[in-house]
Coordinates of C-alpha atoms and ligand atoms in Angstrom, one line a residue:
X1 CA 209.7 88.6 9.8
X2 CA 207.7 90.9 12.0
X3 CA 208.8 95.1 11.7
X4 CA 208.6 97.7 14.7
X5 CA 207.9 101.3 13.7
X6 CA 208.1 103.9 16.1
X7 CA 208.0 107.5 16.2
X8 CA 210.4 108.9 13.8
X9 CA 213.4 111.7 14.0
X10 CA 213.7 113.6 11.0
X11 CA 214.3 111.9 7.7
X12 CA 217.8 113.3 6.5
X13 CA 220.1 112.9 3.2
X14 CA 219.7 111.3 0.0
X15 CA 219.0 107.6 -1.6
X16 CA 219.1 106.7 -5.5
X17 CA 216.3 104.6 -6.5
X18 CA 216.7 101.1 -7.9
X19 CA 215.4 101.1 -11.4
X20 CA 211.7 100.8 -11.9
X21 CA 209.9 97.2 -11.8
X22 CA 207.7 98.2 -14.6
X23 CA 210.5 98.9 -16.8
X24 CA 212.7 95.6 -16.1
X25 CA 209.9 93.6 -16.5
X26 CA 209.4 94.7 -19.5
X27 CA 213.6 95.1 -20.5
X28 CA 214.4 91.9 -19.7
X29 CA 211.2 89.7 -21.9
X30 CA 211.6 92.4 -24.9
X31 CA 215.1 91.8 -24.9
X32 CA 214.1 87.9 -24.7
X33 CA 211.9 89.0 -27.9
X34 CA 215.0 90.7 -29.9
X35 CA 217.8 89.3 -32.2
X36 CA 221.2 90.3 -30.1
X37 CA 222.5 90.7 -27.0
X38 CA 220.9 93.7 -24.7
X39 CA 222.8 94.8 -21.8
X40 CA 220.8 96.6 -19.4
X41 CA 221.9 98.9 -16.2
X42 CA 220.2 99.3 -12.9
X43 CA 218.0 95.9 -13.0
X44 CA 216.2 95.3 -10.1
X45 CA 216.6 92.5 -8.6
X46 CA 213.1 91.8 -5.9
X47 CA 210.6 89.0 -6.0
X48 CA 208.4 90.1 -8.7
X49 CA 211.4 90.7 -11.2
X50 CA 212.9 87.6 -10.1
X51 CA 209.5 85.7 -11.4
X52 CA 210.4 87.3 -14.5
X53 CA 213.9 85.8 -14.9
X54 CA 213.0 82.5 -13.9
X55 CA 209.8 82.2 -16.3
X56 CA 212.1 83.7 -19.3
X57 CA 214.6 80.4 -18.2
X58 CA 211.6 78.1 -18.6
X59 CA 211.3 79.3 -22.0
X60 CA 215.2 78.8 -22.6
X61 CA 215.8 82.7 -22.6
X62 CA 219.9 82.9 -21.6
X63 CA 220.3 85.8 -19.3
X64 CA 223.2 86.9 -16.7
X65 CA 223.4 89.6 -14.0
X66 CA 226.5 91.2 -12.8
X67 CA 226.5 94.4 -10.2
X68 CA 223.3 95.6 -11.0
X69 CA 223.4 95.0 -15.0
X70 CA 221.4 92.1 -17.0
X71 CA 222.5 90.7 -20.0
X72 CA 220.3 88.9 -22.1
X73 CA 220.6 87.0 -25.1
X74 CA 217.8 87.8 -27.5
X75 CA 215.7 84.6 -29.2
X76 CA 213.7 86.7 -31.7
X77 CA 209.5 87.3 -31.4
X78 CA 208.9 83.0 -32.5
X79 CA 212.1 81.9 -30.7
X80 CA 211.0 81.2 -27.0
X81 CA 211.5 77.5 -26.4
X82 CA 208.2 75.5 -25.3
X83 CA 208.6 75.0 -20.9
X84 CA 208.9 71.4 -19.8
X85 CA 206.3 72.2 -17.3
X86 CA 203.7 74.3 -16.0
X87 CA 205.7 78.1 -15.7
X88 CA 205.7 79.1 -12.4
X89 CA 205.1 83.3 -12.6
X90 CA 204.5 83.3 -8.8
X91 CA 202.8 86.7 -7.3
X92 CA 203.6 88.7 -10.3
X93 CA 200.8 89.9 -12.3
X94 CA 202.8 91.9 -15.0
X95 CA 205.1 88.7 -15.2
X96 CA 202.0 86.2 -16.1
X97 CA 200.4 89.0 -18.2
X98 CA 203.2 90.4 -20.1
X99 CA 204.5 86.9 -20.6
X100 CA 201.5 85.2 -22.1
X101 CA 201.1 88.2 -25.1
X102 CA 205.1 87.2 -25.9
X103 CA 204.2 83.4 -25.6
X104 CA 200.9 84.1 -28.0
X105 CA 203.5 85.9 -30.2
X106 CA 205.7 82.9 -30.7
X107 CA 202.9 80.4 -30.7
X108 CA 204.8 78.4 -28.2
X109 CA 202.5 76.3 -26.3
X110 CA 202.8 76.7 -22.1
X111 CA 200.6 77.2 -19.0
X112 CA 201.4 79.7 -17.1
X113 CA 200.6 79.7 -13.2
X114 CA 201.2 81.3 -10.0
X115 CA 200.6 81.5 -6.5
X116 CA 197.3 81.0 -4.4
X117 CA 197.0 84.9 -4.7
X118 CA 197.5 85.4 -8.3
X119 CA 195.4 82.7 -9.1
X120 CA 192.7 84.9 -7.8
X121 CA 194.0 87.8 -9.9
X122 CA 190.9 88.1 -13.1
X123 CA 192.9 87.1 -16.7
X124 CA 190.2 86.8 -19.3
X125 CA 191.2 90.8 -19.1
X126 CA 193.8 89.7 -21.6
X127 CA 192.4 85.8 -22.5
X128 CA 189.4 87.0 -24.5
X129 CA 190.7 90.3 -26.7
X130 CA 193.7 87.5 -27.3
X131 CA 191.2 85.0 -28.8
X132 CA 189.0 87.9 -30.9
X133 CA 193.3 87.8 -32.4
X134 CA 193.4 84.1 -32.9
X135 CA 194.7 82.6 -30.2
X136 CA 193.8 79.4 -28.7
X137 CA 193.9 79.9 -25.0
X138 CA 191.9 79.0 -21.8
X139 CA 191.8 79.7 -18.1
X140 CA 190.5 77.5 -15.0
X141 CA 186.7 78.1 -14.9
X142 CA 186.5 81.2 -12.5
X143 CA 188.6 83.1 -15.4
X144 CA 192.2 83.0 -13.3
X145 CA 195.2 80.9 -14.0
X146 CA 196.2 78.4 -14.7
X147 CA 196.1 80.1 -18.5
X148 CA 196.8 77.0 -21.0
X149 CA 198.1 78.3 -24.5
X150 CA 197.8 75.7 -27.3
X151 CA 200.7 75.8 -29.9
X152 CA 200.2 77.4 -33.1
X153 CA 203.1 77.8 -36.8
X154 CA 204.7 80.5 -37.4
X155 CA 203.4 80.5 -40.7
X156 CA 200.1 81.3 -39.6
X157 CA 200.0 85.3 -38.3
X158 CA 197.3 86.1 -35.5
X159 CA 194.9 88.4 -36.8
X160 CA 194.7 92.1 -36.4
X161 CA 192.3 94.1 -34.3
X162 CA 190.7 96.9 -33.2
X163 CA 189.6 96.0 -28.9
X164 CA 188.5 98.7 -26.5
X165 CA 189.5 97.9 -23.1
X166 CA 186.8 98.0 -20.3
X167 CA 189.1 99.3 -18.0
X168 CA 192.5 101.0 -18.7
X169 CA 195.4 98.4 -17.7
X170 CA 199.1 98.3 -19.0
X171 CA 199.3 94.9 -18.8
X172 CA 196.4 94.0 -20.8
X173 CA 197.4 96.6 -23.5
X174 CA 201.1 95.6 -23.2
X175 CA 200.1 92.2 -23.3
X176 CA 198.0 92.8 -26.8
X177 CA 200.6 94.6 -28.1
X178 CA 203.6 91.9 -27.9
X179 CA 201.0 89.3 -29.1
X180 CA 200.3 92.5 -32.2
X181 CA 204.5 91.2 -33.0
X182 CA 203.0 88.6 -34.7
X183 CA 199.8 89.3 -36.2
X184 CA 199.3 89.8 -39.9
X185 CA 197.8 93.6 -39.6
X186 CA 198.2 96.4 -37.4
X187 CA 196.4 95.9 -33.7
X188 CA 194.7 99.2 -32.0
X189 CA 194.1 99.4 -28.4
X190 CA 192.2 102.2 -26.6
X191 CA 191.5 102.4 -23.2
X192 CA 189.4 105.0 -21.2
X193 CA 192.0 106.3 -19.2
X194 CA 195.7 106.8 -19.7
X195 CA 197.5 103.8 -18.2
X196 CA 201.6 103.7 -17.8
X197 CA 203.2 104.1 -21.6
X198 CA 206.7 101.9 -21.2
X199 CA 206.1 99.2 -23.6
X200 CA 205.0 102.0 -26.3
X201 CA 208.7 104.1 -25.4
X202 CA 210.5 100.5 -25.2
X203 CA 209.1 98.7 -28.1
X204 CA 210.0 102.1 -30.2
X205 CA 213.2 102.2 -29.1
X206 CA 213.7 98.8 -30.6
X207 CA 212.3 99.8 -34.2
X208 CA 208.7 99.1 -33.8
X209 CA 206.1 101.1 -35.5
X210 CA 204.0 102.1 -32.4
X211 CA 201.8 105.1 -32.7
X212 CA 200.3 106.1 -29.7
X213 CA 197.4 109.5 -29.9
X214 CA 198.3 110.3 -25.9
X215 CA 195.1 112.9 -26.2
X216 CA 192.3 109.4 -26.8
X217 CA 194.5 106.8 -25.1
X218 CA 194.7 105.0 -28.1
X219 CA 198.2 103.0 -29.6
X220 CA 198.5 101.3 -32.2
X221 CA 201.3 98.5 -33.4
X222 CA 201.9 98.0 -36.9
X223 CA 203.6 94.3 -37.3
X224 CA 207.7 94.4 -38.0
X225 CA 209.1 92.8 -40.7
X226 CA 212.5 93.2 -39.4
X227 CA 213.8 91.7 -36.0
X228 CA 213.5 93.9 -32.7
X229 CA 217.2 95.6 -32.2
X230 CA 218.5 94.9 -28.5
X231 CA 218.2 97.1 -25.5
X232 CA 221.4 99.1 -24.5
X233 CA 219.7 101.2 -21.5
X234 CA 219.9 101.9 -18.2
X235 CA 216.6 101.8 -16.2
X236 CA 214.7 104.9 -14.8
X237 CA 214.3 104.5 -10.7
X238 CA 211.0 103.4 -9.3
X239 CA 208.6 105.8 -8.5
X240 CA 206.5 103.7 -7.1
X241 CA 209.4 102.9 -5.0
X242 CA 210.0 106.6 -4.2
X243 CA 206.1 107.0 -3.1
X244 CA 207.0 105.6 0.1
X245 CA 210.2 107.5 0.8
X246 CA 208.1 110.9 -0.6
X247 CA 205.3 110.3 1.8
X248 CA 207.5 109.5 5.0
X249 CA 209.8 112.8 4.2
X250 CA 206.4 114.8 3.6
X251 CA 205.0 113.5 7.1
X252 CA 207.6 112.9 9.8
X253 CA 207.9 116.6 11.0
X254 CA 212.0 118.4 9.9
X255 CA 212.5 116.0 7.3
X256 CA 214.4 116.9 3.9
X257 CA 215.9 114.1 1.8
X258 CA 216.8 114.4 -2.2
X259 CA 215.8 110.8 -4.0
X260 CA 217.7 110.9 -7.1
X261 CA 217.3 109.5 -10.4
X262 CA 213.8 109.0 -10.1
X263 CA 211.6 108.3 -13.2
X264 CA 208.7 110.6 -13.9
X265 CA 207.0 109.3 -16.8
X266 CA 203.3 111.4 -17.1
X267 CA 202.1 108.5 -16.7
X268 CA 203.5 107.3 -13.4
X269 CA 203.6 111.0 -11.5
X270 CA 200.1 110.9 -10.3
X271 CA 201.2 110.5 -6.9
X272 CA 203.4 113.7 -6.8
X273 CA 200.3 115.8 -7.9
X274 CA 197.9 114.3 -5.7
X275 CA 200.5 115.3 -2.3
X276 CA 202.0 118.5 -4.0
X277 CA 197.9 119.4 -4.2
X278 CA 197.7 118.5 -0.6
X279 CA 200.8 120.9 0.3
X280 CA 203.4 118.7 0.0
X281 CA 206.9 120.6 -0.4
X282 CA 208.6 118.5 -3.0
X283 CA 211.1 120.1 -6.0
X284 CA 211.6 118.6 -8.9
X285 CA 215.2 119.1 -11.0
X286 CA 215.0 116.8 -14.1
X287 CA 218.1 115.2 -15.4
X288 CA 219.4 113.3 -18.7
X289 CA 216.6 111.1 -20.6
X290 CA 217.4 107.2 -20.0
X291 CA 216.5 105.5 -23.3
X292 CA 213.1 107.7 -24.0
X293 CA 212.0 107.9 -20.1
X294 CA 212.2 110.9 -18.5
X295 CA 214.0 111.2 -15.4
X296 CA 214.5 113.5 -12.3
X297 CA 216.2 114.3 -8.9
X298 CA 213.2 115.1 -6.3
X299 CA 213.9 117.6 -3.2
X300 CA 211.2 116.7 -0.8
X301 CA 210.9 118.7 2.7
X302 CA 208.3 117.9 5.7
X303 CA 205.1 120.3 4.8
X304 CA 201.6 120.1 6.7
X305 CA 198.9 118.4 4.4
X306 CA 195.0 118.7 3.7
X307 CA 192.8 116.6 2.8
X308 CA 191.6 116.6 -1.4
X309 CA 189.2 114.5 -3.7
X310 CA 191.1 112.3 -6.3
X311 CA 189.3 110.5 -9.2
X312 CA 189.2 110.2 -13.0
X313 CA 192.8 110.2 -14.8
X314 CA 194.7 110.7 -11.9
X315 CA 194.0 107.3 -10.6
X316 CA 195.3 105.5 -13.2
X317 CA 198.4 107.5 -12.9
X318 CA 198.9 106.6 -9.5
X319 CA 197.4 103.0 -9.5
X320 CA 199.8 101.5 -7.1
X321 CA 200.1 104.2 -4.5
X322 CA 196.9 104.5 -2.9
X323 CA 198.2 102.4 0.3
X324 CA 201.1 104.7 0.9
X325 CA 198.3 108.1 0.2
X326 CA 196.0 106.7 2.4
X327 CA 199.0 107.3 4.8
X328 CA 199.3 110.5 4.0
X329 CA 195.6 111.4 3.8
X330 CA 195.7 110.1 7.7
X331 CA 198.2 113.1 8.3
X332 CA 196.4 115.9 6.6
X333 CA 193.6 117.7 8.5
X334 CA 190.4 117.4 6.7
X335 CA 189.1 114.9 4.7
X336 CA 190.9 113.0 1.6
X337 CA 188.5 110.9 -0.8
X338 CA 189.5 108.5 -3.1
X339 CA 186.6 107.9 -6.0
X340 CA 186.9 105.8 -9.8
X341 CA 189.1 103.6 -8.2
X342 CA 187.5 99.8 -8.0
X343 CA 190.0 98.6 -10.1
X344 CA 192.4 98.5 -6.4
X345 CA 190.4 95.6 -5.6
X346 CA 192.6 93.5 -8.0
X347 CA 195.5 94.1 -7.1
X348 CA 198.0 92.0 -5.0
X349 CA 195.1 92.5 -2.1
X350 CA 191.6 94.1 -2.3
X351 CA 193.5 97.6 -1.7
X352 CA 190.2 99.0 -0.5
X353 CA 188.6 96.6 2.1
X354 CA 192.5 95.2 2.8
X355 CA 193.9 99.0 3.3
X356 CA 190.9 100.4 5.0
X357 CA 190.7 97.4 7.6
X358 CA 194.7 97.8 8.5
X359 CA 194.1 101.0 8.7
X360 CA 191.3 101.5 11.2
X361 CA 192.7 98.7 13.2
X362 CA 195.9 101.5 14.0
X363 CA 193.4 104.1 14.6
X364 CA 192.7 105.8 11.1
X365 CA 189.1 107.0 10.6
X366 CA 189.1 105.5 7.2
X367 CA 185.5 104.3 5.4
X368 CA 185.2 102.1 2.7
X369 CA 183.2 102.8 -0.8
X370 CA 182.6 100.5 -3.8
X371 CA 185.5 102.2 -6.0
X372 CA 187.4 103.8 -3.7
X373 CA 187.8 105.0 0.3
X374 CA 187.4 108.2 2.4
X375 CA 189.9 108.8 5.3
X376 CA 188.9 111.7 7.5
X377 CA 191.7 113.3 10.1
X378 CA 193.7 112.0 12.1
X379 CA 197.5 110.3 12.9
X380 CA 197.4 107.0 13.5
X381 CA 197.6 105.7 16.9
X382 CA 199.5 102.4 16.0
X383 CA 198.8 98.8 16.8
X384 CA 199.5 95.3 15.3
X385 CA 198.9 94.9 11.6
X386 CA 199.0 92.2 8.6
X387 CA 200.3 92.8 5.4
X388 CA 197.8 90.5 3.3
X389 CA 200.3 88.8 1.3
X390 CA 200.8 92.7 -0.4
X391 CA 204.2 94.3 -0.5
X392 CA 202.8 97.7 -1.0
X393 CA 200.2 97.6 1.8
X394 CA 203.1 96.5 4.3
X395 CA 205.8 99.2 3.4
X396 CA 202.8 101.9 3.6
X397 CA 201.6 100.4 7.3
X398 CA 205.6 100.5 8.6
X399 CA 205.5 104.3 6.9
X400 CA 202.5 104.9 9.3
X401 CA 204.2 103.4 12.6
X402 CA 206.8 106.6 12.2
X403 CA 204.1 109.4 12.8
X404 CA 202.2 107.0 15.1
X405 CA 202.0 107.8 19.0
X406 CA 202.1 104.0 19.6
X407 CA 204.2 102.5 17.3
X408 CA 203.3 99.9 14.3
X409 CA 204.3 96.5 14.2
X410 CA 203.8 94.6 10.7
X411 CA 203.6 90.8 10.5
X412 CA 204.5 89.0 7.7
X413 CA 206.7 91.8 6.7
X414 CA 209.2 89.7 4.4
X415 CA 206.8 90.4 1.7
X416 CA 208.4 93.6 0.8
X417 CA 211.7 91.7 -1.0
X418 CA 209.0 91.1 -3.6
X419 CA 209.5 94.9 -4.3
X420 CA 211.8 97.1 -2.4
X421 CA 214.2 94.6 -0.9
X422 CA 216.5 97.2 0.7
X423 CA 213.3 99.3 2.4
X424 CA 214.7 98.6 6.0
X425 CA 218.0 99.5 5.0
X426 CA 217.1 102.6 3.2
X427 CA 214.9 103.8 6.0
X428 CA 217.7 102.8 8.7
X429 CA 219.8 104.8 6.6
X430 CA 217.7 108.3 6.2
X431 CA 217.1 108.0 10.2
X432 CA 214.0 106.3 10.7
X433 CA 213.2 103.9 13.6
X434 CA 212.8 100.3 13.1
X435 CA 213.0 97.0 14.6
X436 CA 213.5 94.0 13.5
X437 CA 212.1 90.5 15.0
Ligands
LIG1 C1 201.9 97.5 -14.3 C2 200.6 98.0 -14.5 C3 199.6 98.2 -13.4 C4 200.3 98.2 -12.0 C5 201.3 97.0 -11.9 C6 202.3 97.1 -12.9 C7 202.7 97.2 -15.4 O1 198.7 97.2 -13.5 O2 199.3 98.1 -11.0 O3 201.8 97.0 -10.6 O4 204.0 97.1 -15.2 O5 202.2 97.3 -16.6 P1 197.4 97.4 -14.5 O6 197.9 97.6 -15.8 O7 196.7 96.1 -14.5 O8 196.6 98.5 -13.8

């Protein structure tokens, strides 16, 4: 599929977001992990969570899905079944790396694999602190997947830990800590910066002693001796989703839209500070909890925006939105700079060289550094882009086509079902121009 974006009338109304990737990943393989039946509202349903459903079938999980719920009947932390064949977790990382910790857990054995792209994603990340616990587990030579898990009894506990992480990752830590289900003493994780806290909230939620010091980064799991309780929750809505929607509002000129049930973990809401720092006019009403995640309708109006330095923290808290801020650095005078930030080369794409590439080939001054990028002022002028095999780097070049003079067009668009499935419809919806071919 190739998509047209032209200059854009005003974004008008309101949208409620799907619920959040992060947090139905993580629903549906706890619930796997649990004794019971969890029911869980506003699942959704895209290409990465998808990988997630099919890899908890290869491991004879039972699930169902009906109008936007998932049920899912619970095997307990050493029930997962051992796959007839090599699981298929396709171009989701949190799938393969979330997945392995649970299989580690059960000491069922199982390769997991993907697609030529995350085969090129790094995994002794989460292979090597999962040996220092005991587990027998390899990857191809270049440290990627294939990841090949030997079996191991449930009679023999993994061993408890104390691992720094290099770099601050969920998935690694989340990872550690489902493999920490099964170990004989308590497993601490600390990590030098304050990555996304879900599996903490949901693992809590279902009895697990997790304490987690916010102000060092640092969680620890203490081994339960009772069996995780179910998940009866309904799903915060993607931020990360929301980013795109934010941005556009803030840069097509008379916009105002409300995106509602949005969830604004600390963790996640990196992105709102980085634009409301820029000028960015958005208003924030918070509503009702949804089991331990905070939530919140956002107001957001069309507001001029200049150019600021992010690093440190804040990049971790906004991991997954640089392409769509680079966006919005190209529409603020001055200069936006993006530092501490290498870590966006392993993404889906190398969201550096990838992004800054795309980006001058429409016209954006944009400069590449080692851990991060610089984009000076300057709407883009549009032309003909390619999306990389990376969802968020083609939603955040079709955002760019609508303050363009030229217009964008995005090949190999279909990748954005592996996220936001409905973003045409969405955008068609709040007035925005597209075109598809
Ligand atoms: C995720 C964590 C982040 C993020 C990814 C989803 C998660 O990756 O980029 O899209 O659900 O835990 P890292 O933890 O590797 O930074």
């Amino acid at each position: 599929m190739t998509l047209t974006t032209t200059l854009s009338p005003p974004l008008r109304g309101s949208y409620t977001l799907p619920g959040d990737k992060s947090l139905a990943h993580r629903a549906a393989l706890f619930a796997a992990l649990a004794t019971g039946k969890s029911v869980i509202e506003s699942f959704p349903l895209s290409g990465v969570t998808q990988a997630m459903l099919d890899a908890l079938t290869a491991f004879g999980v039972e699930w169902s899905y009906n109008a936007g719920t998932l049920y899912v009947l619970g095997r307990g932390i050493y029930g997962l079944q051992r796959p007839s064949e090599p699981v298929n977790c396709r171009n989701s990382g949190t799938t393969i790396r979330l997945l392995i910790g649970a299989a580690a857990a059960a000491g069922v054995p199982c390769t997991l694999d993907g697609s030529e792209g995350l085969r090129r994603r790094p995994m002794s990340r989460v292979t090597e602190p999962l040996q220092t616990m005991g587990v027998a587990i390899t990857t191809a030579a270049n440290g990627c997947a294939p990841l090949v898990l030997a079996a191991r009894a449930a009679t023999t506990p993994l061993k408890g830990a104390t691992i720094q992480l290099p770099v601050a990752s969920a998935q690694v830590k989340s990872c550690l800590l489902l493999a920490a289900l099964a170990a004989a003493e308590p497993v601490t994780i600390t990590e030098p910066g304050p990555s996304r806290d879900h599996t903490e909230r949901m693992l809590t939620a279902m009895s697990v002693t997790v304490r987690h010091d916010t102000t060092i980064n640092r969680v620890t799991l203490t081994p339960p001796l009772e069996p995780l309780k179910p998940l009866h929750s309904k799903l915060a809505g993607d931020i990360s989703t929301a980013a795109f929607l934010i941005v556009a509002a803030t840069i097509i000129p008379g916009s105002d839209i409300t995106l509602c049930g949005v969830g604004v973990n600390h963790t996640r809401t990196g992105i709102i500070e980085a634009l409301t720092a820029m000028g960015a006019d958005i208003t924030i009403t918070p509503q009702p909890d949804r089991s331990g995640e905070p939530v919140a309708d956002l107001h957001i109006r069309h507001a001029p925006l200049k150019g600021i330095t992010v690093s440190g923290d804040l990049v971790v808290r906004m991991i997954d939105e640089f392409p769509i801020f680079a966006i919005a650095a190209a529409a603020a005078t001055g200069q936006t700079i993006v530092r501490d930030a290498a870590e966006l080369r392993h993404k889906e794409s190398d969201r550096i060289s990838r992004l800054c590439n795309e980006l001058k080939s429409i016209g954006v001054t944009a400069t590449e550094h080692p851990d991060g990028f610089s984009i000076a002022t300057g709407a883009p002028f549009g032309g003909v882009v390619d999306t990389h095999g990376d969802h968020r780097l083609a939603m955040s070049l079709a955002v760019a086509g609508w303050i363009s003079q030229r217009g964008v067009t995005v090949k190999n668009a279909d990748i954005m079902t592996e996220s936001f499935p409905d973003f045409t419809k969405v955008a068609l919806k709040l007035g925005a121009t597209v075109k598809i071919d």
